[in-house]
Coordinates of C-alpha atoms and ligand atoms in Angstrom, one line a residue:
X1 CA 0.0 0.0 0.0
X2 CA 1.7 3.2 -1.6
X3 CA -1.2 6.0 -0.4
X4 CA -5.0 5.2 1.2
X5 CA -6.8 7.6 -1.3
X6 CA -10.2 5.5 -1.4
X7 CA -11.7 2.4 0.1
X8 CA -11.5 0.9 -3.4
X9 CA -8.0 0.8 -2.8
X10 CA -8.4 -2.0 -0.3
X11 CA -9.2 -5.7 -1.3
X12 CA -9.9 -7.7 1.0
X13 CA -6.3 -9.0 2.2
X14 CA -5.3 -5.6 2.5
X15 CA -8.9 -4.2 4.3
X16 CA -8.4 -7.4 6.9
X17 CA -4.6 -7.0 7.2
X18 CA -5.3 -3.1 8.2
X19 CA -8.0 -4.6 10.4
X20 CA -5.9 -7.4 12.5
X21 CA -3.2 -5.1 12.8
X22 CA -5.6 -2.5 14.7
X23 CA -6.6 -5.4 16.8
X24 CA -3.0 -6.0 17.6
X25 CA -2.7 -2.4 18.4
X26 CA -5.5 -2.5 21.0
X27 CA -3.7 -5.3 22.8
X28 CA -0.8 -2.8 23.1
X29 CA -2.7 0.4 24.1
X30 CA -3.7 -2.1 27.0
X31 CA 0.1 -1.4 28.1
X32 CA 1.2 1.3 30.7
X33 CA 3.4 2.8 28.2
X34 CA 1.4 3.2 25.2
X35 CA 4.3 4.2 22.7
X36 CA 5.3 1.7 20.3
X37 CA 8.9 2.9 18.8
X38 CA 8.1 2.1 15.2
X39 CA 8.0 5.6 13.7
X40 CA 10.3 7.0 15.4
X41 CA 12.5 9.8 13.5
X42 CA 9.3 10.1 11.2
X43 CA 7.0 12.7 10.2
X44 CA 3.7 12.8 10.1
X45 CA 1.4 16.3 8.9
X46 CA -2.3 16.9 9.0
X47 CA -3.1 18.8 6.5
X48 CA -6.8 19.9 7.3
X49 CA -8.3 22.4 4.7
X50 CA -11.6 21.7 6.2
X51 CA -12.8 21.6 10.3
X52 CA -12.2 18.5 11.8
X53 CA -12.7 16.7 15.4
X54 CA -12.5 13.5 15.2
X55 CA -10.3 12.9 12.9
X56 CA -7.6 15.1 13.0
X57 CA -7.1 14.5 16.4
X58 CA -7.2 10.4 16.2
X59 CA -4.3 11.0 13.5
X60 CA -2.3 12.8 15.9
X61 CA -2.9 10.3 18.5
X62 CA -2.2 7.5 16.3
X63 CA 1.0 9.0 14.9
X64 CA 2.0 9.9 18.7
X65 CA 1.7 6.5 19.7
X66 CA 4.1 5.2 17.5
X67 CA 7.0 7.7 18.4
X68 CA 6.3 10.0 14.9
X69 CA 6.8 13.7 15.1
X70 CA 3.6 15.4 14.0
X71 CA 2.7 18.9 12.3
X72 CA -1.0 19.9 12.6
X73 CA -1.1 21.9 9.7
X74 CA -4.6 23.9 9.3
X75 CA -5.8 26.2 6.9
X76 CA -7.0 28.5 9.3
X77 CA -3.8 30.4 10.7
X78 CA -1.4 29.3 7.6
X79 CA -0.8 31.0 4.3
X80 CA -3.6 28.9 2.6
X81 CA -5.7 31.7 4.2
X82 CA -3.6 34.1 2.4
X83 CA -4.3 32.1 -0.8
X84 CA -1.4 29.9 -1.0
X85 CA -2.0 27.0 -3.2
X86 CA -2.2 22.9 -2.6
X87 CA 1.3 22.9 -4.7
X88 CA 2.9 25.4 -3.1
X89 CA 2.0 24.5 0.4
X90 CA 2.8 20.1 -0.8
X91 CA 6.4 21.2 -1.6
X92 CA 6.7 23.4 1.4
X93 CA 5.8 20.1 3.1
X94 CA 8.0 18.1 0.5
X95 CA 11.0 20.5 1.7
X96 CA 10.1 19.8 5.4
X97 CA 10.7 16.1 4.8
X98 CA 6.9 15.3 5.6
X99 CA 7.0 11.3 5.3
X100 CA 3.1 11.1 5.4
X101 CA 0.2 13.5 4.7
X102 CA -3.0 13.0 6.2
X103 CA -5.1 15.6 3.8
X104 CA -8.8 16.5 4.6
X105 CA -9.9 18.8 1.4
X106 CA -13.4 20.2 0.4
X107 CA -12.5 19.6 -3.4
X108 CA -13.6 15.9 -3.9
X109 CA -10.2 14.2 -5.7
X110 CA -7.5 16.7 -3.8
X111 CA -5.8 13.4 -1.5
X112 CA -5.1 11.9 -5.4
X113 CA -4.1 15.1 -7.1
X114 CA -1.5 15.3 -3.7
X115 CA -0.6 11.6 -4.4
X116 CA 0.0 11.6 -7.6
X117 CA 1.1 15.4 -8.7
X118 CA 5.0 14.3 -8.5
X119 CA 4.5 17.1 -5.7
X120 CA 5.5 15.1 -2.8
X121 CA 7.4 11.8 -1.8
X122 CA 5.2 11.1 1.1
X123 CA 2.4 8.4 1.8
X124 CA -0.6 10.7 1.5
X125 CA -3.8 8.9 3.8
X126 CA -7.1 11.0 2.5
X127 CA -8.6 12.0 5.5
X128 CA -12.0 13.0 3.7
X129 CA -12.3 14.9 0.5
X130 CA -15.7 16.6 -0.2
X131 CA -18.3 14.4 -0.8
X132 CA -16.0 11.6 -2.2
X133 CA -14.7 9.2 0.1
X134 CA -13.1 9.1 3.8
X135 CA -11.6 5.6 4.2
X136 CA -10.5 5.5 7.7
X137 CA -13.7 6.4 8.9
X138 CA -15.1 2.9 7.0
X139 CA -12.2 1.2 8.1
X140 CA -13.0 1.8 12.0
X141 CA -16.6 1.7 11.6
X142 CA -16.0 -1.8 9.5
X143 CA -13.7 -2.5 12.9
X144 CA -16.0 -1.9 15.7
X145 CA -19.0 -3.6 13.4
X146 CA -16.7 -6.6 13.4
X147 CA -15.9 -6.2 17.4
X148 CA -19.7 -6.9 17.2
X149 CA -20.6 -8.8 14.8
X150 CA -17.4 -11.1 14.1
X151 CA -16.7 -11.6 10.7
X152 CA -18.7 -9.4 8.1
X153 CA -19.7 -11.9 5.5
X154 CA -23.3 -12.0 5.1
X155 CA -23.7 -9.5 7.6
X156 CA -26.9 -6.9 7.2
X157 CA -25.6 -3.3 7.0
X158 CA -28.6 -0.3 6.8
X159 CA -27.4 3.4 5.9
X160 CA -29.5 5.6 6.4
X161 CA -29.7 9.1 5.2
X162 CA -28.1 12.3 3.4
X163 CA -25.9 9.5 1.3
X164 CA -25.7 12.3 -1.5
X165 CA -23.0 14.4 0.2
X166 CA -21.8 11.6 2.3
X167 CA -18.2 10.7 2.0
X168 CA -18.9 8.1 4.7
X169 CA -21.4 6.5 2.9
X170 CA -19.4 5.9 -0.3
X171 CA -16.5 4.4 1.5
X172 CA -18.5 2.4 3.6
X173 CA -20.5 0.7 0.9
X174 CA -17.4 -0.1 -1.1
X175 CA -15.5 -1.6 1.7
X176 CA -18.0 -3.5 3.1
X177 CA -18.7 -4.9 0.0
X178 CA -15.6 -5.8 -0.4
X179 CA -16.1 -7.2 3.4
X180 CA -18.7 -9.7 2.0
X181 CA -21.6 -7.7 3.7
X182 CA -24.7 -6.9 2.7
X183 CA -25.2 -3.0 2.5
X184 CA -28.5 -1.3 1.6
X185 CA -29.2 2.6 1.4
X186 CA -32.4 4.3 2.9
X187 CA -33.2 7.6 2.5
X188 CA -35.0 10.3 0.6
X189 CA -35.1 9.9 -3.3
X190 CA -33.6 13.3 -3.0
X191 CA -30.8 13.0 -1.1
X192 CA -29.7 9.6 -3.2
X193 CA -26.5 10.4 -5.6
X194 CA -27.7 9.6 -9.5
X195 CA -25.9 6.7 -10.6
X196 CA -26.3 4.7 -7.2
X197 CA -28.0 2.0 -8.8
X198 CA -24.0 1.0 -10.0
X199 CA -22.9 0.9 -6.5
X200 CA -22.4 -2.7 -5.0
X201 CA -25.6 -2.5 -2.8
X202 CA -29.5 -2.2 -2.5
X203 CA -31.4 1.0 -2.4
X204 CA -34.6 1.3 -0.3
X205 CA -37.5 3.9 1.1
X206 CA -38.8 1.3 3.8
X207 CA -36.9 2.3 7.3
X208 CA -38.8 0.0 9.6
X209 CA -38.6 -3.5 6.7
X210 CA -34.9 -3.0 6.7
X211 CA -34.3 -2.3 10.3
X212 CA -36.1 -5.3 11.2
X213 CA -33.4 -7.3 8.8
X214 CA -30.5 -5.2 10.3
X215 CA -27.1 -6.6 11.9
X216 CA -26.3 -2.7 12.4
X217 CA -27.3 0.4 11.5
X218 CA -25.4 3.3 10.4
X219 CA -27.0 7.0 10.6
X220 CA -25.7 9.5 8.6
X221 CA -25.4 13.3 9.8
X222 CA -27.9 15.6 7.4
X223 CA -25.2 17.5 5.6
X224 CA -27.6 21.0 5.6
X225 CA -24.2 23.3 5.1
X226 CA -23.6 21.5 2.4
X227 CA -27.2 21.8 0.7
X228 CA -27.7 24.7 -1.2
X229 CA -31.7 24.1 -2.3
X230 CA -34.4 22.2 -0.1
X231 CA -34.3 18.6 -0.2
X232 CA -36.9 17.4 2.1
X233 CA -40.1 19.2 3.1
X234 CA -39.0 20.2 6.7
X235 CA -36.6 18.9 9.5
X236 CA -39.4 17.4 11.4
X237 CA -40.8 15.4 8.3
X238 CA -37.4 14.1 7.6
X239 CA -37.0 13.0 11.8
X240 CA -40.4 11.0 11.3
X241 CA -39.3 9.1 8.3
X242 CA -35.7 8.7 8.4
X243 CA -34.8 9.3 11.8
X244 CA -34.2 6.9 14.5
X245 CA -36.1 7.3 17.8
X246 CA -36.5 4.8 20.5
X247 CA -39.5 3.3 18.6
X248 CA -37.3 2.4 15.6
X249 CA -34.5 1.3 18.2
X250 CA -36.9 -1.6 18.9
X251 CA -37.7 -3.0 15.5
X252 CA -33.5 -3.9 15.4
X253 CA -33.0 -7.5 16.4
X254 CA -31.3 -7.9 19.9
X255 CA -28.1 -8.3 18.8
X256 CA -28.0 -4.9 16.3
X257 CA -25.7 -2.0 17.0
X258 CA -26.4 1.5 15.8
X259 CA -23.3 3.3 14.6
X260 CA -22.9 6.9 13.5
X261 CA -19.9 8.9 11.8
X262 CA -20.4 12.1 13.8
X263 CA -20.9 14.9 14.3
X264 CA -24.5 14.1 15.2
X265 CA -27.6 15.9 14.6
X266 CA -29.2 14.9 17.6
X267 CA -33.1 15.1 17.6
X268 CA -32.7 15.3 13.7
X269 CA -31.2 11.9 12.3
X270 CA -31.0 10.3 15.5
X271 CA -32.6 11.2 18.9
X272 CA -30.6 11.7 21.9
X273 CA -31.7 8.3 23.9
X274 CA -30.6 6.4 21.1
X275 CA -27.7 8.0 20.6
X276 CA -26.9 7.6 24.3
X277 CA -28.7 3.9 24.5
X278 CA -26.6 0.6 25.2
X279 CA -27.1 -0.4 21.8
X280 CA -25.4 2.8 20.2
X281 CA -21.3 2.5 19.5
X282 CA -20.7 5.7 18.8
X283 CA -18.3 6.8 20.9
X284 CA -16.6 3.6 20.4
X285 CA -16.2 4.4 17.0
X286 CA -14.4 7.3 18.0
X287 CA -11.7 5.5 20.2
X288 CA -11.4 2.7 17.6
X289 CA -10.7 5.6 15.2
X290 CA -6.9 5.5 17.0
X291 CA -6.2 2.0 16.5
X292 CA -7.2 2.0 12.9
X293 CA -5.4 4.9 12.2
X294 CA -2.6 3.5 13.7
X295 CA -2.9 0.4 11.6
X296 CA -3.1 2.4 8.7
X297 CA 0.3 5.0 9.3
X298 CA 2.0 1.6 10.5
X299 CA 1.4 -0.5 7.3
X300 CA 2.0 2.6 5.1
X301 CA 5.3 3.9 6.9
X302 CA 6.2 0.9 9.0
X303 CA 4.9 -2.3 8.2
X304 CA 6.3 -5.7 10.2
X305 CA 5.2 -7.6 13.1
X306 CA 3.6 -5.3 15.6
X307 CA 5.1 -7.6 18.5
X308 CA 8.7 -7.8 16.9
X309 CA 8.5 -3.6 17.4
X310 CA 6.7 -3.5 20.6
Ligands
CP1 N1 -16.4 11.5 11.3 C1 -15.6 12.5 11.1 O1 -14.9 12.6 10.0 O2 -15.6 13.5 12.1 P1 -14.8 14.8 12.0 O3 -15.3 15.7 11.0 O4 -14.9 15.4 13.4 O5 -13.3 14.5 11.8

C-alpha cells in the first residue's frame, strides 16, 4: 500500500490485514506505556483544509503513539488563508521532509491530485475529500461492526440518510462490499446520488422492513451546510421518516448495533436516547478511530510484526 486515497483501494487482504493489525494495536494500548517505537524519526502532517474533530485529532494520536513527530497543519492560521496554493504548500511540506500526509480537502479528488502530482514523496492517507470518500472512517466503523458482529460476510448493513453528500457513505458501501456484507441505502429519493443503482448494494425507502433485517445500523449526519436548495419538506418530516427514535431502536433485532460517523444531529437523524442507549457505538467508534489509524500509518510507513516492534 503506496497511499489510502479511497476504500476501493483495499481488497480484502489488504482491508483485513489493516484490520488485524488495529486489533494487535489494541492489545498494546492495554500497556502502561502506550508508545510503540516504530515511527520514530518520522514525520507525520495533518493537513486539514476543512474543520475536523475527530479525525484530526485520532491522526495525531495514532501518529503519537508510535513515536512520529507530528505537524497539525490547518488552513486557518497558515498562508492557505492568504491564498497559497495545494502545490505550493505540498512542496513546502516536501522541503520539510513530511513522510506522510494526512489531507482532509473540500475539493472531492485533492488526497489523489497530492498523491500523484510528483509534488511530494510522502504516503498521503485521504482523511475525507468533499463528498467523495473518507476511508479510515469505513475502516474503523468496519472495525467496531466486526468487534460486534465477528466476521462481516453475510452480515446486514442499513445506511440511512443524506448518502448524497456523504463521504462516509461511499467508503462504507465499497468496503463492506468488499467485506462480504450486505449493504443497503435508505433515504429520501432526494438525497440519493444519481448513478447509485451501480454501486455494490441495494437502495430502499422502507426504514422500519430494513431495520427489522439489520445486523447494524449506520446513521448518517444531514449535511444542511452543504445543501444549497431544499431537499426534504421540513426537519421534522425528515425525523419522522428517516430518523431513528426509541421506537425504531426496537424494531432492530437484539443483537443490532447503531453506529454513526459524527458529528450528530441529535433530535434530527438520530434522537438523543438512542444515541446515548446501550445499543449505540458511537463513541466507540471514535476511540477505535486511534487503533485504525494506527494500523493504517503503520502498514504505510512501518509495516512488520507489531510484536517484533513493541
Ligand atoms: N467522522 C468525522 O470525520 O468526524 P470529524 O469531521 O470530526 O473528523
Amino acid at each position: 500500500m503506496q497511499h489510502l486515497l479511497s476504500a476501493a483501494d483495499l481488497d480484502r487482504e489488504a482491508a483485513v490485514r489493516i484490520l488485524d493489525t488495529a486489533q494487535e494495536m489494541s492489545r498494546l494500548t492495554d500497556r502502561a506505556i502506550k508508545k510503540l517505537p516504530t515511527l520514530r524519526g518520522r514525520t507525520v502532517v495533518n493537513l486539514f483544509f476543512e474543520d475536523s474533530t475527530r479525525t484530526r485529532t485520532s491522526f495525531e494520536l495514532a501518529a503519537k503513539r508510535l513515536s512520529a513527530d507530528v505537524v497539525n497543519f490547518s488552513a486557518k492560521g497558515s498562508s492557505l488563508s492568504k491564498g497559497e496554493s495545494l502545490k505550493d504548500t505540498a512542496l513546502t511540506l516536501e522541503a520539510m521532509g513530511a513522510d506522510a500526509i494526512v489531507v482532509r480537502h473540500p475539493a472531492s479528488g485533492a488526497p489523489h491530485r497530492l498523491a500523484t502530482a510528483g509534488w511530494v514523496s510522502a504516503r498521503v492517507v485521504n482523511a475525507g475529500d468533499g463528498t467523495h470518500e473518507h476511508p479510515t472512517q469505513a475502516l474503523l466503523d468496519a472495525y467496531t461492526m466486526r468487534r460486534h458482529l465477528g466476521d462481516l460476510e453475510g452480515r446486514a448493513v442499513v445506511v440511512v440518510g443524506d448518502v448524497l453528500h456523504s463521504r462516509v457513505a461511499r467508503s462504507n458501501v465499497l468496503l463492506l462490499h468488499t467485506l462480504g456484507a450486505q449493504v443497503t441505502l435508505v433515504g429520501p429519493p432526494t438525497l440519493l446520488p444519481v448513478g447509485v443503482e451501480s454501486w455494490p448494494c441495494r437502495v430502499s425507502y422502507d426504514l422500519d422492513t430494513e431495520l427489522a433485517k439489520a445486523d447494524a445500523v449506520m446513521m448518517l449526519r444531514v449535511q444542511l451546510e452543504r445543501m444549497g436548495a431544499s431537499y426534504f419538506p421540513s426537519a421534522r418530516e425528515y425525523s419522522r421518516r428517516y430518523g431513528l427514535d426509541d421506537d425504531r431502536l426496537h424494531l432492530l433485532p437484539e443483537h443490532a448495533v447503531v453506529l454513526h460517523p459524527g458529528p450528530m444531529n441529535r433530535g434530527m437523524e438520530i434522537t438523543a436516547d438512542v444515541a446515548d442507549s446501550p445499543r449505540s457505538v458511537i463513541v466507540e467508534q471514535v476511540g477505535n478511530g486511534v487503533l485504525v489509524r494506527m494500523a493504517v500509518l503503520y502498514l504505510l510507513l512501518g509495516g512488520g510484526d507489531v510484536e517484533d516492534r513493541g
